[in-house]
Short mmCIF file of C-alpha atoms in Angstrom, two decimals:
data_model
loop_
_atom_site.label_atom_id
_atom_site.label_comp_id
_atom_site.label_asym_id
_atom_site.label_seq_id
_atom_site.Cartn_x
_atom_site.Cartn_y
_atom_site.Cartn_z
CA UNK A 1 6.61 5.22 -34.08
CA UNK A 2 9.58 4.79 -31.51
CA UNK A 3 7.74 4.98 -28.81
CA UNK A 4 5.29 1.76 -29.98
CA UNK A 5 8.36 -0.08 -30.67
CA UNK A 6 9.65 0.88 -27.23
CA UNK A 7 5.65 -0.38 -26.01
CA UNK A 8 6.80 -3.88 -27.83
CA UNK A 9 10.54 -4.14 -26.14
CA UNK A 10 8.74 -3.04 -22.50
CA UNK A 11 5.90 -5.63 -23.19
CA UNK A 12 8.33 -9.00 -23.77
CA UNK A 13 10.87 -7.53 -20.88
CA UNK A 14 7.84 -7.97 -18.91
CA UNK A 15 6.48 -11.31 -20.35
CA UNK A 16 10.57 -12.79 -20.02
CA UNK A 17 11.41 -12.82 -16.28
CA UNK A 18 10.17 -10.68 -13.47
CA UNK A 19 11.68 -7.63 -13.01
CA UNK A 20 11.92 -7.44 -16.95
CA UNK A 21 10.07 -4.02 -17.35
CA UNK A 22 12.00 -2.26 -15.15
CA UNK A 23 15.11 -3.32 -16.39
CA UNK A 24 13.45 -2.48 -19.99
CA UNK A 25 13.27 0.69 -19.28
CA UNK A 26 17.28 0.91 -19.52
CA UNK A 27 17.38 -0.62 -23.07
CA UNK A 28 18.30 2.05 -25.96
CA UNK A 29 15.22 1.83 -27.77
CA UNK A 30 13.06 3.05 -24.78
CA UNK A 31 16.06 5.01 -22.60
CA UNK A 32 16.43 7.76 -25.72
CA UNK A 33 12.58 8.76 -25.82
CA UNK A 34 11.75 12.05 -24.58
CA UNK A 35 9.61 12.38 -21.24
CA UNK A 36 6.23 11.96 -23.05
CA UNK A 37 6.88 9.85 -25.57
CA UNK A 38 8.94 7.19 -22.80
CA UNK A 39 5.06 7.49 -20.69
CA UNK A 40 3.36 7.03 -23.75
CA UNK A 41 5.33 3.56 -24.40
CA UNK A 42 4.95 2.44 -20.53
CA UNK A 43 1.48 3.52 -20.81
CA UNK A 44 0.85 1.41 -23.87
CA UNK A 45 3.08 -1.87 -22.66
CA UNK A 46 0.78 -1.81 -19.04
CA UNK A 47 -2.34 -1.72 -21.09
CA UNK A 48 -1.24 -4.77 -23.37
CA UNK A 49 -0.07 -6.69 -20.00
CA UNK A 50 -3.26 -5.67 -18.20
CA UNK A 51 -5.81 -7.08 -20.88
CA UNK A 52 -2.86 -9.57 -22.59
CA UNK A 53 -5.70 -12.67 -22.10
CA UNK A 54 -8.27 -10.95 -24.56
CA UNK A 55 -5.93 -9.50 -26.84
CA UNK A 56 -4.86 -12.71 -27.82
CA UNK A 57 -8.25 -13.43 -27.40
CA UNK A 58 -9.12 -11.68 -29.96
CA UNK A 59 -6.40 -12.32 -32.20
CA UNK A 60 -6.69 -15.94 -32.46
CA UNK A 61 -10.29 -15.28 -34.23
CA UNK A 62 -8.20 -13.75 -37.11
CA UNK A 63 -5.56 -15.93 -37.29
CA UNK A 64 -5.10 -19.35 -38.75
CA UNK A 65 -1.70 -19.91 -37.52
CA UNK A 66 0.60 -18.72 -34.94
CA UNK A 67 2.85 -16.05 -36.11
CA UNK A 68 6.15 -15.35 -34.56
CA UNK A 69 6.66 -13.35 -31.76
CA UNK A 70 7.76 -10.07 -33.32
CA UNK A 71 4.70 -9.95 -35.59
CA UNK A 72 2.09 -10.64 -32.52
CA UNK A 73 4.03 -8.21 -30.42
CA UNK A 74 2.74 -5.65 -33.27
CA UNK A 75 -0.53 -6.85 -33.72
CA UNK A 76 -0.55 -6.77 -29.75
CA UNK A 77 0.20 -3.09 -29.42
CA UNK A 78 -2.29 -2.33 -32.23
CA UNK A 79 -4.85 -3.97 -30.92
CA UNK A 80 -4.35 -2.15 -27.30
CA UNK A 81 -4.09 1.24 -28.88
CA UNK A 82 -7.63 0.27 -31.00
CA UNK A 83 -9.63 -0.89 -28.01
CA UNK A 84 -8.02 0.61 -24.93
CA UNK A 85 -6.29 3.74 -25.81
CA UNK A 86 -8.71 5.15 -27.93
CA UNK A 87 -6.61 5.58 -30.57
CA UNK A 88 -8.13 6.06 -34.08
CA UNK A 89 -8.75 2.21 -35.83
CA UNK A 90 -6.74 3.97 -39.15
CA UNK A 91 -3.92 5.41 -37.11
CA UNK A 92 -3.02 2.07 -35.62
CA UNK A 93 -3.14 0.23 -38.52
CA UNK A 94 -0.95 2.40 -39.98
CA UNK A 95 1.53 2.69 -37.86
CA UNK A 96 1.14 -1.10 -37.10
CA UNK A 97 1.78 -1.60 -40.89
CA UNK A 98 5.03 0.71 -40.93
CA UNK A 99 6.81 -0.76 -37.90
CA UNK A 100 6.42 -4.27 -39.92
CA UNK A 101 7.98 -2.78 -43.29
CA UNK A 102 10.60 -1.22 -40.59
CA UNK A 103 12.22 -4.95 -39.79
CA UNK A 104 13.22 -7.56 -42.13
CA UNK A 105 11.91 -9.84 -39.81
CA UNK A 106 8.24 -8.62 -39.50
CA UNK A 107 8.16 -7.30 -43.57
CA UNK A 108 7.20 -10.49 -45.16
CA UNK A 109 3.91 -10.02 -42.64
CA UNK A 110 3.02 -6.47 -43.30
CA UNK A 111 -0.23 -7.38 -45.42
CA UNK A 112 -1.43 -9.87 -42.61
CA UNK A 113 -1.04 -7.08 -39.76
CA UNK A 114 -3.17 -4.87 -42.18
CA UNK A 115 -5.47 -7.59 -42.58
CA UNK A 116 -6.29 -8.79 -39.15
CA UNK A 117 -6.10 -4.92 -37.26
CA UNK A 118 -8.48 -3.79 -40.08
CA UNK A 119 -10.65 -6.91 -39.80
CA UNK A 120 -11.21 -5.99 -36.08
CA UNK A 121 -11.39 -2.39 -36.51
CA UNK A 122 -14.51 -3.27 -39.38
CA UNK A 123 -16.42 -6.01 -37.72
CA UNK A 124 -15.39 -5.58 -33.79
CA UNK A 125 -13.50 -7.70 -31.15
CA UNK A 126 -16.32 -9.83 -30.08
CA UNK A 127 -16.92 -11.09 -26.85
CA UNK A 128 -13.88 -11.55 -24.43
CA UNK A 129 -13.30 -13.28 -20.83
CA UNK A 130 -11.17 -11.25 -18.69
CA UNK A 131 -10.32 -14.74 -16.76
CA UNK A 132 -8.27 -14.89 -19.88
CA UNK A 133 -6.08 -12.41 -18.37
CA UNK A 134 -4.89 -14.77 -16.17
CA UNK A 135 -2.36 -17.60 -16.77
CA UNK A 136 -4.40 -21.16 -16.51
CA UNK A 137 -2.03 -21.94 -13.59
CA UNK A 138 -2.69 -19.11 -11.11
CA UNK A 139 -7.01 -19.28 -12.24
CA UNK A 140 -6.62 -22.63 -11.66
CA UNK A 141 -5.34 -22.04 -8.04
CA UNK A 142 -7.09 -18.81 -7.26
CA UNK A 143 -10.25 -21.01 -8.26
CA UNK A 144 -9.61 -23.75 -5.68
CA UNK A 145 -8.41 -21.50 -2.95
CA UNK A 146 -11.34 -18.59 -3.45
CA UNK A 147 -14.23 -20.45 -4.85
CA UNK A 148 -15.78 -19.51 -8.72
CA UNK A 149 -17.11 -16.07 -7.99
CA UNK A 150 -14.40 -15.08 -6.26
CA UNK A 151 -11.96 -15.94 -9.29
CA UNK A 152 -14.40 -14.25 -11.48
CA UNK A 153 -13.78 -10.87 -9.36
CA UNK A 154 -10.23 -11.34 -9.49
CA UNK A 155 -10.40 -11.66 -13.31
CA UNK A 156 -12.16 -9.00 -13.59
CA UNK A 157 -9.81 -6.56 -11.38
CA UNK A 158 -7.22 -7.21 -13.91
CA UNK A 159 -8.95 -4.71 -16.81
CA UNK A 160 -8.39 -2.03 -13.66
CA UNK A 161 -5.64 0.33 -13.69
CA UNK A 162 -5.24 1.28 -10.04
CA UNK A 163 -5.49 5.06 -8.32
CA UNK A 164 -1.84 6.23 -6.78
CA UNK A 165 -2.50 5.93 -3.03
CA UNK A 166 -0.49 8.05 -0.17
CA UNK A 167 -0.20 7.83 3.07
CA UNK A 168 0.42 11.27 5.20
CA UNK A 169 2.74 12.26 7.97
CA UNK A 170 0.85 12.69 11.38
CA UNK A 171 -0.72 15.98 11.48
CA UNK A 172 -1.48 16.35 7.94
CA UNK A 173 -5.40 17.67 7.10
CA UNK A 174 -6.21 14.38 5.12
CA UNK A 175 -9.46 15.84 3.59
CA UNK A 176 -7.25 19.08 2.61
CA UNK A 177 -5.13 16.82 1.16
CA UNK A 178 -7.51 14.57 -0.66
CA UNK A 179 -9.47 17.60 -1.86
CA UNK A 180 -6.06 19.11 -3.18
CA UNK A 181 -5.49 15.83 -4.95
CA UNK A 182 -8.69 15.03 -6.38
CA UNK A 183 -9.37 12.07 -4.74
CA UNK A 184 -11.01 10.52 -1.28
CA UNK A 185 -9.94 9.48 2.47
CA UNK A 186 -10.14 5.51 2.10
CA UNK A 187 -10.95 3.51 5.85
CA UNK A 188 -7.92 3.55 7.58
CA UNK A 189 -6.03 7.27 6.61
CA UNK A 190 -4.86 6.66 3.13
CA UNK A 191 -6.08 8.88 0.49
CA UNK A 192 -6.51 7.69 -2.94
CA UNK A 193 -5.41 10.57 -5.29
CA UNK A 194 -7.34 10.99 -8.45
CA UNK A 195 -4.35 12.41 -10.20
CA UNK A 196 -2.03 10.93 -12.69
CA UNK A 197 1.59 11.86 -13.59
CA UNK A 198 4.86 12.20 -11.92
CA UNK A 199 4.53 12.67 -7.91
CA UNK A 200 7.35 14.77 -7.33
CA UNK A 201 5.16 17.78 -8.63
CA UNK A 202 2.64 16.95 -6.65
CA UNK A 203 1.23 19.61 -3.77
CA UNK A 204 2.99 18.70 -0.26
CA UNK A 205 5.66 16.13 -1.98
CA UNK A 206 8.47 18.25 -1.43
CA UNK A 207 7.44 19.22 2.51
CA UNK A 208 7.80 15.53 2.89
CA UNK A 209 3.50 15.85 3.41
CA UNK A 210 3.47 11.76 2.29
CA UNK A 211 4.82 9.06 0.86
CA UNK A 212 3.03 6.36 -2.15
CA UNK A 213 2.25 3.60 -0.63
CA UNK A 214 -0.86 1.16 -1.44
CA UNK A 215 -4.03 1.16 0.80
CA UNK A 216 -3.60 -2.37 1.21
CA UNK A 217 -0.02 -2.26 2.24
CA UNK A 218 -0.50 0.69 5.35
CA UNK A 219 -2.77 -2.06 6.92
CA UNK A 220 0.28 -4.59 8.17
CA UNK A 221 1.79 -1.41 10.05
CA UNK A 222 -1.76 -0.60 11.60
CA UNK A 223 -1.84 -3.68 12.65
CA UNK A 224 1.70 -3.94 14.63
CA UNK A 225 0.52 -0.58 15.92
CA UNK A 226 3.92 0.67 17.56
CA UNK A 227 3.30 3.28 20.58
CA UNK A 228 5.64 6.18 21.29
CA UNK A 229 8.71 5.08 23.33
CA UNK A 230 8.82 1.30 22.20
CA UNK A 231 10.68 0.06 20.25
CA UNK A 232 9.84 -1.57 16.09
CA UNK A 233 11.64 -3.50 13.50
CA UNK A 234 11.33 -3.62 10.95
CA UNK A 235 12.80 -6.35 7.95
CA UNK A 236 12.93 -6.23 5.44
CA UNK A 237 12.06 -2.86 4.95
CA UNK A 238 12.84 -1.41 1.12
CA UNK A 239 11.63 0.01 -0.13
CA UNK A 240 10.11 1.70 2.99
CA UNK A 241 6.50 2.34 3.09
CA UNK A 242 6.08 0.58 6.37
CA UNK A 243 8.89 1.81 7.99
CA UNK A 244 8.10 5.53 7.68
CA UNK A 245 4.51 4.41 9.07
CA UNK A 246 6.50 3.36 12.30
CA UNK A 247 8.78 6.04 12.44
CA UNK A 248 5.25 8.26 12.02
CA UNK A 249 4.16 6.30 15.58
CA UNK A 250 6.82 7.51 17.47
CA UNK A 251 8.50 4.59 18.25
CA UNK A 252 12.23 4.08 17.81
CA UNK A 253 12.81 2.54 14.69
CA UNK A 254 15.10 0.32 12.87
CA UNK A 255 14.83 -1.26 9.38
CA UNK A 256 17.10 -3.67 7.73
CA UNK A 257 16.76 -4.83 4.10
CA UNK A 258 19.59 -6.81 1.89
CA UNK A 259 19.40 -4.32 -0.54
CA UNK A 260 21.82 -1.25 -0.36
CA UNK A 261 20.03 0.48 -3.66
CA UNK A 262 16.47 -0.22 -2.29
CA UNK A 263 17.37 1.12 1.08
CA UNK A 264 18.87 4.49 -0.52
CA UNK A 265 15.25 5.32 -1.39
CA UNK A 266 14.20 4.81 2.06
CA UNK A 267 16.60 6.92 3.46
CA UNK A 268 15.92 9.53 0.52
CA UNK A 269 12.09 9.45 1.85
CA UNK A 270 13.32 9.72 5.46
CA UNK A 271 14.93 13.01 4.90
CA UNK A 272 12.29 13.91 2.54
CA UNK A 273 9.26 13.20 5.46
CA UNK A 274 11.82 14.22 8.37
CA UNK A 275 10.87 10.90 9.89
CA UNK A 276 13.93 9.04 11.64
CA UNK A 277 14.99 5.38 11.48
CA UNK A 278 18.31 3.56 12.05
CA UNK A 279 19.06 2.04 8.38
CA UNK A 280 21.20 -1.18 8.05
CA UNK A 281 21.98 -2.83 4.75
CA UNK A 282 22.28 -6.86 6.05
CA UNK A 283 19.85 -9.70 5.32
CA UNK A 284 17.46 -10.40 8.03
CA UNK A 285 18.79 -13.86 8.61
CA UNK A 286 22.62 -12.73 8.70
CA UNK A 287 21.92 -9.59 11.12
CA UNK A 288 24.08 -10.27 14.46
CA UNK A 289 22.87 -8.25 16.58
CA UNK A 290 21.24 -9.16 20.10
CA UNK A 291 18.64 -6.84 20.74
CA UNK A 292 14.93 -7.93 20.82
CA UNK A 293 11.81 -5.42 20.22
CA UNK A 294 8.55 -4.77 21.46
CA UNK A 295 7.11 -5.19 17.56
CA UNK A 296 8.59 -6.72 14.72
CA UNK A 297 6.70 -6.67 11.37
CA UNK A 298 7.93 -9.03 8.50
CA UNK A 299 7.21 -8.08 5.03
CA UNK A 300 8.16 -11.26 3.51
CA UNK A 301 9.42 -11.98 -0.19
CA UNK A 302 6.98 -13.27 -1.88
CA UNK A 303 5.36 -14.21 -5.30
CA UNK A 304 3.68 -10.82 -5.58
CA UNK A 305 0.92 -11.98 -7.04
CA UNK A 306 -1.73 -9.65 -5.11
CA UNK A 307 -0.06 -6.80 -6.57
CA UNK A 308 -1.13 -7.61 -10.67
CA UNK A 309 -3.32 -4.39 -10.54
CA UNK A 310 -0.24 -2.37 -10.42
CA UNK A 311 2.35 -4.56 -11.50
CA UNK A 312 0.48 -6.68 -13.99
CA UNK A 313 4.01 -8.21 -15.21
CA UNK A 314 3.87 -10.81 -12.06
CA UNK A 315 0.95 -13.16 -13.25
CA UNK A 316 3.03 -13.90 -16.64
CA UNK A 317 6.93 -13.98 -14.59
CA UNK A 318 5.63 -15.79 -11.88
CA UNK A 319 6.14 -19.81 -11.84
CA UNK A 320 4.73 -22.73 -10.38
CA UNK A 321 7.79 -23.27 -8.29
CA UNK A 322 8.52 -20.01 -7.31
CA UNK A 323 5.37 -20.62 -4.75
CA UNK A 324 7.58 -23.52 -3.13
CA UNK A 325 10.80 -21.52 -3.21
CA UNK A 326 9.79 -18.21 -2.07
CA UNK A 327 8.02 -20.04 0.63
CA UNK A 328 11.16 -21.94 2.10
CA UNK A 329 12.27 -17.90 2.16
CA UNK A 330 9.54 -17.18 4.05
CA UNK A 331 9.76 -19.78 6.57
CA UNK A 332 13.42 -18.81 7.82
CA UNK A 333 12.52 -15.19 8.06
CA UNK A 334 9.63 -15.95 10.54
CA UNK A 335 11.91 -17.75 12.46
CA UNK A 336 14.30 -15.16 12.29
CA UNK A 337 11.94 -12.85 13.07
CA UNK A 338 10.07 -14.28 15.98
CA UNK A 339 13.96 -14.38 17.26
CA UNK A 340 13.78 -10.55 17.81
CA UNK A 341 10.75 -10.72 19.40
CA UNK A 342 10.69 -9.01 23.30
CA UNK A 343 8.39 -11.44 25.85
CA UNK A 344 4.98 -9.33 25.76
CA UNK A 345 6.09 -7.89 22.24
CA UNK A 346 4.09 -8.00 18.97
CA UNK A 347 4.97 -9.61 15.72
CA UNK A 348 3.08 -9.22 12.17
CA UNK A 349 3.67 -10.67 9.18
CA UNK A 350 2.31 -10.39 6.00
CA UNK A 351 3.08 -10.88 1.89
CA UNK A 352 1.26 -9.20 -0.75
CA UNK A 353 0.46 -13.04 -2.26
CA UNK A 354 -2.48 -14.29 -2.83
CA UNK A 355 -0.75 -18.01 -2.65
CA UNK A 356 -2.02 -19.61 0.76
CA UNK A 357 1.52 -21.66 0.84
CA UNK A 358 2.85 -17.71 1.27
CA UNK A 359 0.18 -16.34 4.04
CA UNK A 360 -2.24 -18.97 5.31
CA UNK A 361 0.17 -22.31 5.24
CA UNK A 362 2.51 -20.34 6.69
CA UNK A 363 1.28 -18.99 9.53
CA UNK A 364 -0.46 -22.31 10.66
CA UNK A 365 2.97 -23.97 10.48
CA UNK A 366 4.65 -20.89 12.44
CA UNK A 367 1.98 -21.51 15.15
CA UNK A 368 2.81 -25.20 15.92
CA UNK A 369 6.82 -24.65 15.98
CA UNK A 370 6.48 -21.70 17.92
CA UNK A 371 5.95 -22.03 21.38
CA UNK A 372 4.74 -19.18 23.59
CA UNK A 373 3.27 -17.31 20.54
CA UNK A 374 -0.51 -17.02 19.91
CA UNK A 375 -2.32 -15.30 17.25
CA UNK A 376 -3.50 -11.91 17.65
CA UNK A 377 -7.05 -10.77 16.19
CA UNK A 378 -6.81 -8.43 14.00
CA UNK A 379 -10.49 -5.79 13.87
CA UNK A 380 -10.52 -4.41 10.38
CA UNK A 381 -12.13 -1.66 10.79
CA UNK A 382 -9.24 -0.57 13.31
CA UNK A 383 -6.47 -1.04 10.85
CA UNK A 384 -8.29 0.31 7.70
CA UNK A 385 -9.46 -3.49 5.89
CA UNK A 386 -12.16 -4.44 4.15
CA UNK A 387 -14.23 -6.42 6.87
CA UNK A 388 -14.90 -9.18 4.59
CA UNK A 389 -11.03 -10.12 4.58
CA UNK A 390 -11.42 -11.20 8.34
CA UNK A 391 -10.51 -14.80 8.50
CA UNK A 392 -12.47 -17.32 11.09
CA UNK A 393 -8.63 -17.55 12.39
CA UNK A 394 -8.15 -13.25 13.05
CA UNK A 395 -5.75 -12.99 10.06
CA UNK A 396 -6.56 -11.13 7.23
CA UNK A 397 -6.80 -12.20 3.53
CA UNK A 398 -7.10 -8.79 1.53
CA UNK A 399 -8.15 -9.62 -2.06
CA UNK A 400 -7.90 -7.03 -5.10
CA UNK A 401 -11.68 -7.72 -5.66
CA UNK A 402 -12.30 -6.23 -2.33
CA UNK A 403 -13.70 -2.23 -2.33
CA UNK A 404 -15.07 -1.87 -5.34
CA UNK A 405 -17.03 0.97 -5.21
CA UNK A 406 -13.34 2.82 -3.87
CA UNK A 407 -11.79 1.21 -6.59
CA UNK A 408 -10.09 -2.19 -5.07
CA UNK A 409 -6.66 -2.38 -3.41
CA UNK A 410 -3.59 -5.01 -3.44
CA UNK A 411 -4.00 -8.31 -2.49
CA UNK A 412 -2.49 -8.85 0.96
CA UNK A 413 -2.02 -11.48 4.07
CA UNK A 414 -1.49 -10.44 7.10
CA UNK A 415 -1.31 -12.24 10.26
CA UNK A 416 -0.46 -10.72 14.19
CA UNK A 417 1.46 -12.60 16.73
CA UNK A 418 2.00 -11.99 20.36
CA UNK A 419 4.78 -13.49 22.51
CA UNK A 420 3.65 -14.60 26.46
CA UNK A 421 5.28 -12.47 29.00
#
């Protein structure tokens, strides 16, 4: 019982403002349940956010009027335990029916819950769309940037709940590894692990064998490709996937990020991998400092929107003019960026967006204020991409939909610069 009314609180965190569910996870109801009980009710709130379109979906067959937001919440996390979770149809009615007699709020309702969850449970969802998982703004968007079948494969990633991918220090077996884990060697070096449950348990975690890290976002550090004895920046960096991929090159490494609690984790996983990197808490714009490097990669702040596999939360947080905002951001780091740049020296940049105002847009408009910088091809197959996310321009636009038979990846930009000698 607590832990589905934790599952509701987690679930309208999320819906709220981005960042909600994490911060959720501090709120009484959820921060007293045991271990289990606490991944039972994140469990339960991701599966409601992944599939949120056809829930409702299927809940507005049933209902004549809108009820208030309490009472869908429950008929919400019923319905996700019914068709998702494989919960008995009785046990979530039940419980569905007790958490409404719990709250004077939700009480007067307690015979429609019962109603509408055993409705469904007798005669079936029906038919659902999972373009209904996405907000009408972002389909609309993803339609006119991507084309119809393209929108219909992002839709459809959205029912996916993604494998945990790792990347592995240099000299670990990867087939030992992905054999230990369960899981495969993706293109590229990462291996998707078929387990599920807390990493730090995991074989090799502790001997600092590898770090989480998407498939999709090892490919901007490929990509920069740092060689021993240069020299890499990286901005900013928390929470530090990319940076312990350049450290793993050999070059010398330093990675700034704004964020002083962020950047503790990097330097956690630092010690953890014995990888080294110089660590300085200062926005990228604000950093005076006047050395220049031979590659600079710039994972951008950005909408997120490529990473609604995993963090499902974004497509319902995310606004319109977020898009514009975020890419102003954007814009100033590049420049910033390109700033640091040695002549001869490498710069990448990428966003795990799916807006083209965040990748695309802005890489065309870096190109024509940016004088002595050219684009630099990037071969997928040498960096670990899908091939199909080669753009006619040598950028790559990396698309959940994407590897399908391995199980998709994060949507991603990313775009390689050189600077003329």
């Amino acid at each position: 019982m607590e832990a589905r009314i934790a599952a509701g609180v987690l679930l309208n965190a999320a819906l709220e403002k981005r960042g909600g569910l994490d911060e959720a996870l501090k709120i009484r109801e959820v921060a007293v349940l045991s271990p289990a009980d606490g991944a039972f009710a994140r469990a339960l709130a991701m599966v409601a956010l992944r599939r949120l379109g056809e829930l409702d979906q299927v809940l507005e067959r049933r209902l004549k009027t809108a009820p208030p937001l309490a009472v869908r919440t429950l008929l919400r996390i019923g319905l996700a335990q019914m068709l998702y979770l494989d919960t008995p149809d009785f046990a979530a009615v039940s419980t569905a029916v007790k958490l409404a007699e719990r709250d004077a709020k939700t009480r007067p309702y307690k015979a429609l819950v019962n109603a509408v969850l055993r409705g469904i449970g007798r005669d079936g969802p029906g038919q659902t769309s999972p373009e209904r998982n996405l907000p009408d703004w972002i389909a609309a968007r993803w339609k006119a940037a991507y084309g119809e079948p393209a929108l219909a494969s992002l839709a459809e990633a959205t029912r996916i709940e993604p494998a945990t991918d790792l990347s592995a220090r240099p000299g670990v077996d990867l087939a030992a590894l992905a054999a230990e884990m369960e899981g495969m060697v993706l293109p590229g070096g990462t291996v998707r692990v078929g387990r599920k449950g807390d990493v730090v348990g995991w074989p090799g975690f502790a001997a600092g064998d590898w770090w989480v890290q998407d498939a999709a976002a090892a490919i901007p550090a490929r990509a920069l490709a740092p060689q021993p004895g240069e020299t890499a920046l990286d901005l900013c960096a928390a929470p530090g996937g990319k940076t312990l991929q350049l450290a793993a090159s050999g070059a010398t490494v330093t990675a700034l990020d704004r964020s002083a609690p962020r950047l503790k984790r990097l330097s956690e996983n630092l010690a953890r991998t014995g990888l080294a990197a110089e660590v300085i808490v200062v926005p990228a714009e604000d950093w005076d400092d006047a050395r220049t490097f031979d590659a600079v990669l710039l994972d951008a702040p950005c909408t997120a929107t490529g990473t609604y596999r995993r963090n499902p939360e974004v497509l319902r947080a995310t606004r319109p003019a977020d898009v514009a905002k975020l890419a102003d951001v954007q814009h100033r780091l590049l420049d910033a960026a390109a700033a640091r740049v040695k002549p001869g020296g490498r710069l990448v940049y990428c966003v795990c967006s799916l807006e083209r105002e965040e990748g695309e847009t802005q890489a065309i408009a870096f190109l024509r204020r940016t004088p002595g910088v050219r684009t630099a091809p990037i071969d997928p197959a040498a960096v670990g991409a899908p091939a199909e996310a080669l753009t006619t321009e040598g950028w790559l636009r990396v698309l959940p939909s994407m590897w399908p038979d391995h199980g998709g990846l994060d949507g991603f930009f990313v775009a390689a610069f050189a600077r003329e000698e």
